[in-house]
């Protein structure tokens, strides 16, 4: 086997029919040499369970139709409960910037607005993976 | 990314957290995984191993999802190893099989799905998948599904790990000659013509069935007629019949010399893989160090002499390989 790769669980709400943003990010991360598990979730517990099974280094949640605060409120404890205390959690999509700070307070390490130049998310992940902890 | 030794007891007790970490160490070829795998060995050998292979887009993941649902309905726990290709250019991978199966799993603790990137190395991948099978086996999964893209020799090596290989084809895949030249007729134990709801499915199934594919047992005595079934994974049609055919094949090979021969072959190939892995990593490195800055005038001759000396050393070392069972 050759080398080690950052494993990202990229979760998108099943109800978000527009997948262009999440697919764009999936491709960007793949092209940055990461292994991206792409899947659509119904309930937040599915993200935590998938992160556990995949032993993901990063959990990335793509949100378009809002609900980000509730997702974070459910997701962070669900990850901690399962012992995933070292995982890096990021969010992106149509999230108003006023939510960034509340999301951080809930345990989301970083949120990204849409329209960023390519490579920003991958670079953030590369710099912060393995250093994060869920508090 | 840390590599602490995973407690084997936790894996046997079914801890997904520890099993998940151990599989990552296996994928990364970490030596920490070796003693854990040895500790798990006594708990292995109970799971039924089913390979699902076929060309891209045949609906392997969707069919696997349908199988998961069926097996769960029978009260059997399931482990899934879903292999997707890595990019040969960036090393990255987009692993999409879980998405198709998530619905069937949906937080069910009886299902453990692991997505695996092929990482380009065929031999190494087969070894990693073998070890991952052991992890799920030791966790007590009743059935382990191994899903791979059925192209290339390396993929076939992975499919051979399974007790039963399901080859998934679709209408319009091509005529029987196409199937024969791909070599897949030699590996399939059960053929599923998926997308049975699409036009031409019955004709494709009929064409394939008319070939009368047969597998011959290790001693040439028992023959297995490869059943060709039409299924629609999407609609869930024919899935119960497919699962029954897989179980029938499993029972058949278990009752004959097939299974024992297959298990012996698997044991041998794992031994070879382990040895190759360590020789490549450690012996070759040592040889290079000995070589140092010197430049052999005749690299080919030097290599020949070196390997000859190694083989001689092996012969004088011992007549038997320690730790193997005598015939």
XYZ file of C-alpha atoms in Angstrom:
462
model
C 0.000 0.000 0.000
C 1.274 3.379 -0.870
C 1.390 6.164 1.662
C -1.294 7.527 3.901
C -4.207 9.568 2.733
C -6.493 11.955 4.542
C -9.956 10.398 4.701
C -12.874 12.779 4.451
C -16.495 11.880 5.056
C -18.439 14.341 2.937
C -22.067 14.312 3.985
C -24.885 16.063 2.212
C -28.501 16.282 3.333
C -30.608 13.881 1.331
C -33.272 16.551 1.058
C -30.822 18.965 -0.600
C -31.421 18.094 -4.200
C -28.759 20.448 -5.467
C -25.518 18.534 -5.248
C -23.313 20.703 -7.381
C -21.541 22.391 -4.490
C -20.857 19.203 -2.590
C -19.710 17.408 -5.740
C -17.383 20.297 -6.565
C -15.825 20.044 -3.116
C -15.624 16.254 -3.401
C -13.669 16.630 -6.612
C -11.433 19.328 -5.208
C -10.520 17.194 -2.210
C -10.007 14.111 -4.365
C -7.722 16.094 -6.648
C -5.824 17.199 -3.548
C -5.025 13.511 -2.959
C -7.648 12.840 -0.300
C -9.963 9.852 -0.044
C -13.479 11.216 -0.023
C -16.438 9.136 1.085
C -19.432 10.891 -0.420
C -22.858 10.137 0.963
C -26.263 11.609 1.607
C -27.720 11.433 5.089
C -31.249 11.437 6.396
C -30.593 11.866 10.093
C -27.457 13.186 11.797
C -26.735 9.899 13.608
C -25.988 8.398 10.191
C -23.078 10.842 9.749
C -21.599 9.913 13.102
C -22.005 6.192 12.455
C -20.450 6.499 8.994
C -17.537 8.567 10.364
C -16.914 5.836 12.914
C -17.014 2.961 10.425
C -14.825 4.813 7.956
C -12.506 6.084 10.695
C -12.664 9.462 8.976
C -10.078 12.118 9.736
C -12.472 14.819 8.635
C -16.258 15.145 8.711
C -17.459 17.720 6.196
C -21.135 18.618 6.045
C -22.606 20.380 3.048
C -25.763 22.349 3.769
C -28.013 24.154 1.354
C -31.479 24.216 2.822
C -30.452 25.471 6.287
C -30.650 23.585 9.549
C -26.893 23.880 10.111
C -27.212 24.862 13.784
C -29.422 21.901 14.592
C -27.113 19.571 12.645
C -24.134 20.808 14.652
C -26.076 20.536 17.913
C -26.777 16.862 17.161
C -23.587 15.931 15.336
C -20.888 17.026 17.772
C -22.291 15.070 20.766
C -22.993 12.085 18.493
C -19.344 12.013 17.416
C -18.056 12.447 20.970
C -20.382 9.755 22.281
C -18.794 7.330 19.825
C -15.266 8.248 20.831
C -14.483 10.278 17.697
C -12.849 13.071 19.666
C -9.982 13.773 17.262
C -12.019 14.316 14.139
C -11.938 17.636 12.284
C -15.478 18.925 11.648
C -16.179 21.470 8.944
C -19.297 22.826 7.272
C -19.967 24.601 4.052
C -22.663 25.697 1.671
C -25.435 28.242 2.003
C -24.692 29.216 5.585
C -25.082 32.874 6.635
C -21.885 34.212 8.129
C -23.712 35.238 11.314
C -23.964 31.520 12.051
C -20.212 30.901 11.826
C -19.507 31.898 15.438
C -22.465 29.957 16.948
C -21.349 26.945 14.886
C -17.839 27.279 16.269
C -19.252 27.450 19.787
C -21.125 24.202 19.124
C -17.854 22.530 18.114
C -17.655 22.950 14.330
C -14.027 23.824 13.697
C -14.591 25.895 10.602
C -17.416 26.920 8.283
C -16.926 27.953 4.680
C -19.081 30.289 2.597
C -19.808 29.465 -1.038
C -17.760 30.880 -3.894
C -14.295 30.354 -2.451
C -11.410 29.952 -4.856
C -10.415 26.330 -5.418
C -8.021 24.807 -2.925
C -9.006 26.789 0.169
C -10.856 23.930 1.866
C -8.199 21.362 0.967
C -5.494 23.611 2.338
C -7.397 24.184 5.580
C -7.866 20.432 5.998
C -4.227 19.674 5.316
C -3.101 22.212 7.885
C -5.506 21.192 10.626
C -6.111 17.463 10.281
C -4.938 15.467 13.257
C -4.595 18.574 15.411
C -8.268 19.059 16.131
C -10.187 17.900 19.136
C -13.865 18.079 19.901
C -14.539 20.009 23.087
C -3.484 9.448 12.126
C -1.873 8.269 15.342
C -0.984 4.624 15.382
C -1.573 3.180 18.800
C -2.028 -0.550 19.149
C -5.693 -1.400 18.929
C -6.940 -3.735 21.701
C -7.959 -6.995 19.995
C -10.516 -7.732 22.703
C -12.433 -4.577 21.821
C -12.596 -5.640 18.184
C -13.870 -9.105 19.104
C -16.442 -7.434 21.380
C -17.659 -5.565 18.300
C -16.274 -2.065 18.894
C -16.671 -0.181 15.625
C -14.340 2.566 16.858
C -11.449 0.158 17.364
C -12.219 -1.939 14.300
C -12.357 1.236 12.206
C -8.947 2.346 13.481
C -7.437 -1.077 12.937
C -8.620 -1.110 9.320
C -6.952 2.265 8.752
C -3.684 0.843 10.099
C -4.083 -2.149 7.775
C -4.662 0.143 4.787
C -1.588 2.144 5.688
C 0.542 -0.979 6.137
C 1.316 -0.077 9.746
C 3.302 -2.764 11.602
C 1.167 -2.078 14.714
C -1.674 -3.942 13.019
C 0.246 -7.235 12.759
C 0.107 -8.446 16.387
C -3.560 -7.438 16.578
C -4.384 -9.470 13.482
C -2.607 -12.446 14.982
C -4.639 -12.062 18.161
C -7.831 -11.954 16.089
C -6.995 -15.116 14.129
C -8.647 -17.568 16.571
C -11.918 -15.635 16.167
C -11.853 -15.791 12.378
C -13.226 -18.309 9.920
C -16.894 -18.114 10.781
C -18.120 -15.476 8.352
C -19.545 -16.289 4.946
C -17.562 -14.294 2.369
C -19.405 -13.075 -0.691
C -17.715 -11.181 -3.516
C -19.675 -8.828 -5.741
C -17.888 -7.879 -8.917
C -18.702 -6.625 -12.388
C -18.090 -3.730 -14.754
C -18.522 -0.115 -13.602
C -22.120 1.018 -13.542
C -23.578 -2.489 -13.432
C -25.307 -1.662 -10.170
C -23.045 -3.572 -7.782
C -23.573 -1.180 -4.877
C -27.308 -1.012 -5.387
C -27.428 -4.800 -5.561
C -25.246 -5.043 -2.457
C -27.681 -2.706 -0.713
C -30.569 -4.965 -1.709
C -28.633 -7.995 -0.430
C -27.896 -6.215 2.857
C -31.603 -5.517 3.320
C -32.445 -9.149 2.566
C -29.779 -10.559 4.895
C -30.826 -8.224 7.695
C -34.377 -9.433 7.201
C -33.083 -12.931 7.888
C -31.426 -11.641 11.052
C -27.869 -12.005 9.709
C -25.298 -9.325 10.495
C -23.319 -7.911 7.579
C -19.899 -6.403 6.995
C -19.221 -4.659 3.697
C -15.882 -3.818 2.110
C -16.498 -1.499 -0.829
C -13.471 -0.896 -3.038
C -13.364 2.068 -5.411
C -10.428 3.118 -7.576
C -7.870 5.754 -6.613
C -6.804 8.328 -9.147
C -3.478 7.259 -10.629
C -2.603 10.939 -10.997
C -3.349 12.504 -7.613
C -3.730 9.434 -5.393
C -7.081 10.779 -4.281
C -10.318 8.845 -4.492
C -14.019 9.471 -4.574
C -15.686 6.645 -2.697
C -19.345 6.561 -3.614
C -20.473 3.053 -2.717
C -21.602 3.958 0.792
C -24.073 6.428 -0.636
C -25.943 3.637 -2.396
C -25.872 1.399 0.656
C -26.521 3.964 3.369
C -30.239 3.567 2.981
C -30.029 -0.163 3.614
C -27.770 0.409 6.597
C -29.336 3.588 7.996
C -27.711 3.483 11.428
C -28.372 -0.255 11.845
C -25.654 -1.583 14.192
C -25.864 -4.926 12.401
C -24.238 -3.438 9.310
C -20.623 -2.241 9.095
C -19.673 -0.607 5.795
C -16.100 0.313 5.032
C -15.087 2.172 1.874
C -11.608 1.333 0.626
C -9.581 3.176 -2.006
C -7.574 0.876 -4.268
C -4.461 3.089 -4.026
C -3.124 1.659 -7.225
C -1.276 -1.284 -5.711
C -3.047 -4.469 -6.702
C -1.155 -7.028 -4.650
C -1.075 -4.847 -1.576
C -4.758 -4.135 -1.874
C -5.675 -7.816 -1.906
C -3.654 -8.293 1.291
C -5.355 -5.316 2.941
C -8.791 -6.551 1.943
C -7.929 -10.004 3.308
C -7.016 -8.474 6.654
C -10.104 -6.267 6.666
C -12.224 -9.376 6.088
C -10.604 -10.861 9.197
C -11.461 -7.791 11.255
C -15.136 -8.014 10.308
C -15.097 -11.798 10.739
C -13.627 -11.460 14.237
C -16.275 -8.855 15.072
C -18.808 -11.613 14.478
C -20.360 -10.498 11.205
C -22.292 -13.414 9.718
C -21.716 -12.332 6.130
C -18.947 -10.157 4.678
C -19.650 -8.645 1.260
C -16.628 -7.607 -0.784
C -17.482 -5.258 -3.611
C -14.927 -4.504 -6.308
C -14.823 -3.188 -9.831
C -14.406 -6.261 -11.993
C -11.672 -5.083 -14.280
C -8.092 -6.239 -14.186
C -6.190 -8.989 -12.484
C -5.831 -7.213 -9.173
C -9.577 -6.998 -8.807
C -9.881 -10.706 -9.472
C -7.389 -11.396 -6.697
C -9.744 -9.606 -4.361
C -12.787 -11.441 -5.638
C -10.991 -14.739 -5.048
C -10.948 -14.035 -1.320
C -14.686 -14.681 -1.295
C -16.310 -18.101 -0.890
C -18.838 -17.164 -3.545
C -18.322 -14.638 -6.314
C -21.389 -12.932 -7.739
C -20.740 -11.452 -11.157
C -23.087 -8.565 -11.889
C -23.793 -7.892 -15.559
C -26.364 -5.710 -17.252
C -28.449 -5.976 -20.409
C -26.424 -4.780 -23.374
C -23.146 -5.723 -21.750
C -22.231 -7.562 -24.911
C -22.484 -11.096 -26.134
C -21.166 -14.155 -24.394
C -17.821 -13.808 -26.141
C -17.365 -10.487 -24.408
C -17.926 -12.186 -21.079
C -15.483 -14.958 -21.940
C -12.642 -12.747 -23.079
C -12.808 -10.686 -19.926
C -11.970 -13.852 -18.009
C -14.935 -13.363 -15.778
C -16.533 -16.669 -16.611
C -13.686 -18.337 -14.785
C -14.339 -16.496 -11.561
C -18.133 -16.234 -11.319
C -19.997 -18.700 -9.122
C -23.310 -16.953 -9.632
C -24.188 -14.549 -12.437
C -26.742 -11.811 -11.769
C -28.136 -9.901 -14.725
C -29.049 -6.669 -12.993
C -31.417 -3.975 -14.215
C -33.910 -6.724 -14.915
C -36.489 -4.006 -15.358
C -34.641 -2.686 -18.428
C -35.365 -3.975 -21.938
C -33.227 -6.874 -23.091
C -32.545 -8.266 -19.616
C -34.222 -11.585 -20.249
C -32.419 -12.001 -23.576
C -29.060 -11.280 -21.938
C -29.803 -13.768 -19.169
C -30.885 -16.343 -21.724
C -27.725 -15.818 -23.810
C -25.507 -16.217 -20.774
C -27.409 -19.216 -19.435
C -27.129 -20.881 -22.854
C -23.346 -20.890 -22.430
C -23.713 -23.412 -19.633
C -20.918 -21.961 -17.514
C -19.479 -24.503 -15.141
C -16.884 -24.431 -12.421
C -14.802 -27.499 -11.782
C -13.751 -28.459 -8.282
C -10.150 -28.783 -7.108
C -9.995 -32.542 -7.706
C -11.924 -32.276 -10.949
C -14.763 -34.352 -9.569
C -17.526 -32.024 -8.446
C -18.924 -29.543 -10.887
C -20.937 -26.440 -10.104
C -23.309 -25.161 -12.724
C -23.159 -21.369 -12.585
C -26.729 -20.127 -12.238
C -27.729 -17.039 -14.232
C -30.399 -14.984 -12.485
C -32.262 -11.868 -13.529
C -32.565 -9.300 -10.769
C -33.682 -5.732 -10.345
C -31.765 -4.330 -7.409
C -33.720 -1.107 -7.686
C -37.088 -2.830 -7.366
C -35.844 -5.590 -5.110
C -36.940 -8.250 -7.573
C -35.016 -11.503 -7.680
C -32.907 -10.565 -4.669
C -34.214 -13.374 -2.475
C -33.484 -15.852 -5.272
C -29.977 -14.449 -5.666
C -29.311 -14.704 -1.925
C -30.601 -18.284 -1.993
C -28.264 -19.145 -4.895
C -25.320 -17.677 -2.973
C -26.208 -19.727 0.105
C -26.641 -22.822 -2.018
C -23.178 -22.367 -3.514
C -21.754 -21.807 -0.057
C -23.350 -25.004 1.233
C -22.178 -26.911 -1.857
C -18.539 -25.858 -1.566
C -18.627 -26.434 2.184
C -19.819 -29.996 1.693
C -17.159 -30.800 -0.915
C -13.392 -30.408 -1.206
C -13.821 -26.897 -2.660
C -13.961 -24.927 0.547
C -10.969 -26.607 2.158
C -8.945 -26.068 -1.020
C -10.013 -22.445 -1.195
C -9.112 -21.840 2.438
C -5.712 -23.457 1.873
C -5.143 -21.253 -1.150
C -6.175 -18.189 0.828
C -3.796 -19.112 3.638
C -0.959 -19.595 1.176
C -1.587 -16.352 -0.645
C -1.722 -14.470 2.642
C 1.578 -16.003 3.702
C 3.109 -14.983 0.383
C 1.683 -11.493 0.653
C 3.002 -10.998 4.179
C 6.425 -12.306 3.248
C 6.580 -10.246 0.045
C 5.542 -7.151 1.946
C 8.250 -7.527 4.573
C 10.945 -8.640 2.150
C 10.271 -5.667 -0.065
C 10.256 -3.301 2.869
C 13.017 -4.691 5.036
C 15.281 -7.102 3.180
C 15.533 -4.925 0.105
C 16.273 -1.911 2.247
C 19.010 -3.805 4.043
C 20.481 -4.903 0.717
C 20.471 -1.334 -0.527
C 22.219 -0.214 2.634
C 24.874 -2.863 2.155
C 25.285 -1.684 -1.401
C 25.841 1.803 -0.039
C 27.493 4.154 -2.481
C 29.121 1.383 -4.472
C 27.893 0.990 -8.006
C 27.774 -2.555 -9.360
C 29.548 -2.674 -12.730
C 27.099 -5.365 -13.809
C 23.775 -4.722 -12.002
C 22.071 -7.743 -13.563
C 24.857 -10.134 -12.617
C 25.122 -8.672 -9.127
C 21.373 -9.110 -8.627
C 21.560 -12.709 -9.878
C 24.423 -13.510 -7.524
C 22.672 -11.849 -4.601
C 19.391 -13.715 -5.130
C 21.324 -16.968 -5.657
C 23.078 -16.479 -2.334
C 19.747 -15.702 -0.649
C 18.152 -18.869 -2.007
C 21.117 -20.889 -0.797
C 20.785 -19.355 2.643
C 17.075 -20.238 2.623
C 17.875 -23.880 1.772
C 20.351 -24.247 4.603
C 18.083 -22.377 7.027
C 15.546 -25.157 7.437
C 13.701 -27.792 5.501
C 10.357 -26.521 6.748
C 8.922 -23.105 7.200
C 8.308 -22.641 10.917
C 4.696 -22.292 11.957
C 3.216 -24.225 9.064
C 1.146 -27.358 9.405
C 2.580 -30.555 8.010
C 0.680 -32.331 5.295
